[in-house]
PDB file of C-alpha atoms in Angstrom:
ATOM      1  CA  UNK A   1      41.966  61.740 139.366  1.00  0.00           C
ATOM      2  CA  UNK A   2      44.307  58.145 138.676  1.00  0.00           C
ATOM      3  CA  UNK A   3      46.917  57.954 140.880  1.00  0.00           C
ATOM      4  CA  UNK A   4      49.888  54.964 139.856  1.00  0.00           C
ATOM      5  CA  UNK A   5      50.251  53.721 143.084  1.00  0.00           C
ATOM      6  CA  UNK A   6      51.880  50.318 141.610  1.00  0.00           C
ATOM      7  CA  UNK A   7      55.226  49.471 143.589  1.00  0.00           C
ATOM      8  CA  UNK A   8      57.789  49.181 140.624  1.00  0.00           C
ATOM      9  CA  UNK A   9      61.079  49.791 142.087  1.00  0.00           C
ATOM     10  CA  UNK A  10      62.416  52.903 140.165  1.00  0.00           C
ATOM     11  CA  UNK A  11      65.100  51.900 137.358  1.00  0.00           C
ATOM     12  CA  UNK A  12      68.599  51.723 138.630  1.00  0.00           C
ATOM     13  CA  UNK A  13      70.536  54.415 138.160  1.00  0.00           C
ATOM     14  CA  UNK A  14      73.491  54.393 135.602  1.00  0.00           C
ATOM     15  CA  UNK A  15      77.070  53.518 136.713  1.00  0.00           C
ATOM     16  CA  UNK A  16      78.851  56.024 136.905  1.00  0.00           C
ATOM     17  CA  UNK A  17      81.810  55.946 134.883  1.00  0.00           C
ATOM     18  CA  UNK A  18      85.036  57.430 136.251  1.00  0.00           C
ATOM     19  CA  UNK A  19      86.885  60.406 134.479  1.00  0.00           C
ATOM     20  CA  UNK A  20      90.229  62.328 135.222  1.00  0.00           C
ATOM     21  CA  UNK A  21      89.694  65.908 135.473  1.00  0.00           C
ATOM     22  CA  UNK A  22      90.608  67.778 132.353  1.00  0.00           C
ATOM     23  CA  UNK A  23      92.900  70.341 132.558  1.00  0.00           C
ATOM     24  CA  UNK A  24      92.633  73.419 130.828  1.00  0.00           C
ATOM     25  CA  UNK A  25      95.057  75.755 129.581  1.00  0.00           C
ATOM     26  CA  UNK A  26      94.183  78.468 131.914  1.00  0.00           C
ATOM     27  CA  UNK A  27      95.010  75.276 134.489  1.00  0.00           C
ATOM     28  CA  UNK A  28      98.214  74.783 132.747  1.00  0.00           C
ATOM     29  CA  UNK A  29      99.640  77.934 133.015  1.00  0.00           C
ATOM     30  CA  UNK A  30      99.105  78.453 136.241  1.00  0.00           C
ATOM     31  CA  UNK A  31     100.690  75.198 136.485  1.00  0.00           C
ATOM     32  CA  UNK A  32     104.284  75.645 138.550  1.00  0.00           C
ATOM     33  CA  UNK A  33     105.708  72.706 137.423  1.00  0.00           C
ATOM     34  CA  UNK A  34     104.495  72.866 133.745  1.00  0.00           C
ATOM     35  CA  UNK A  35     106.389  76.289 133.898  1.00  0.00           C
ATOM     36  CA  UNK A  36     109.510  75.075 134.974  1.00  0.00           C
ATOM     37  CA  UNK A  37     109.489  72.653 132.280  1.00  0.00           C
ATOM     38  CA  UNK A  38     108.629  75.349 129.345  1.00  0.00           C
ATOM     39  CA  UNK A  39     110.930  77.929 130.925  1.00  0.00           C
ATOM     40  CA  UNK A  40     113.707  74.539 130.244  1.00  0.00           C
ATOM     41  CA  UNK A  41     113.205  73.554 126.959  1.00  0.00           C
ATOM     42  CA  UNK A  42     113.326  77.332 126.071  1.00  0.00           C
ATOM     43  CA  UNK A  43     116.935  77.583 127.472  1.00  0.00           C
ATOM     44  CA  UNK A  44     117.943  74.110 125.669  1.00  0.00           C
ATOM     45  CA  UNK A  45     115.846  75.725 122.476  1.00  0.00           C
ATOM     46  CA  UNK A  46     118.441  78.505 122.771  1.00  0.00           C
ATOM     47  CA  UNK A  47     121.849  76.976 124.072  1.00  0.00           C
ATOM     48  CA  UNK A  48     120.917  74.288 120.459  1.00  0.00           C
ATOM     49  CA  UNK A  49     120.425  77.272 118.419  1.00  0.00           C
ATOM     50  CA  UNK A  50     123.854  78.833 119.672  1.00  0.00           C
ATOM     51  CA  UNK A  51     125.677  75.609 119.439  1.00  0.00           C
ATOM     52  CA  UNK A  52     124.391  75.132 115.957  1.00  0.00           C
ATOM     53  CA  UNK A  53     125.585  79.105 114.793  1.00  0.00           C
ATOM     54  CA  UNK A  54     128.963  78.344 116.429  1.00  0.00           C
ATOM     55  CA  UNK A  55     128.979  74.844 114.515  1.00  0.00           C
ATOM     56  CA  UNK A  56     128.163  76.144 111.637  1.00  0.00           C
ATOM     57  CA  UNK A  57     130.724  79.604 112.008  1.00  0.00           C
ATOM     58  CA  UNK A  58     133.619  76.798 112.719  1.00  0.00           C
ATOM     59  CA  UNK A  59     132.287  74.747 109.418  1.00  0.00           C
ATOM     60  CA  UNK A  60     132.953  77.757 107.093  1.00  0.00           C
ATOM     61  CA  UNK A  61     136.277  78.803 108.586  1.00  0.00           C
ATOM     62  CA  UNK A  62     137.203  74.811 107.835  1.00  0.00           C
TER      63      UNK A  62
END
């Protein structure tokens, strides 16, 4: 039986590298804020899609 009894320092360990957490999309919808902002561009989605019908309804009558 050889036992390594040599007194090598053990190799240093990596630095660890720091990383922002990754959000998922089960993260982001549970997200309030995130919400807030998708339930806001839905409303300007629809309040361009009505201007643009009542733009275009005053083009023809012109």
């Amino acid at each position: 039986m050889n036992i390594n009894t040599s007194n090598r320092s053990p190799s240093p360990l990596p630095s660890l590298v720091e990383v922002s957490p990754v959000s998922s999309p089960r993260d982001e919808a549970r997200d309030p804020q995130i919400e807030k902002v998708r339930n806001l561009l839905e409303k300007v989605k629809i309040e361009a899609e009505s201007n643009n019908d009542h733009n275009n309804n005053n083009n023809e009558k012109n």
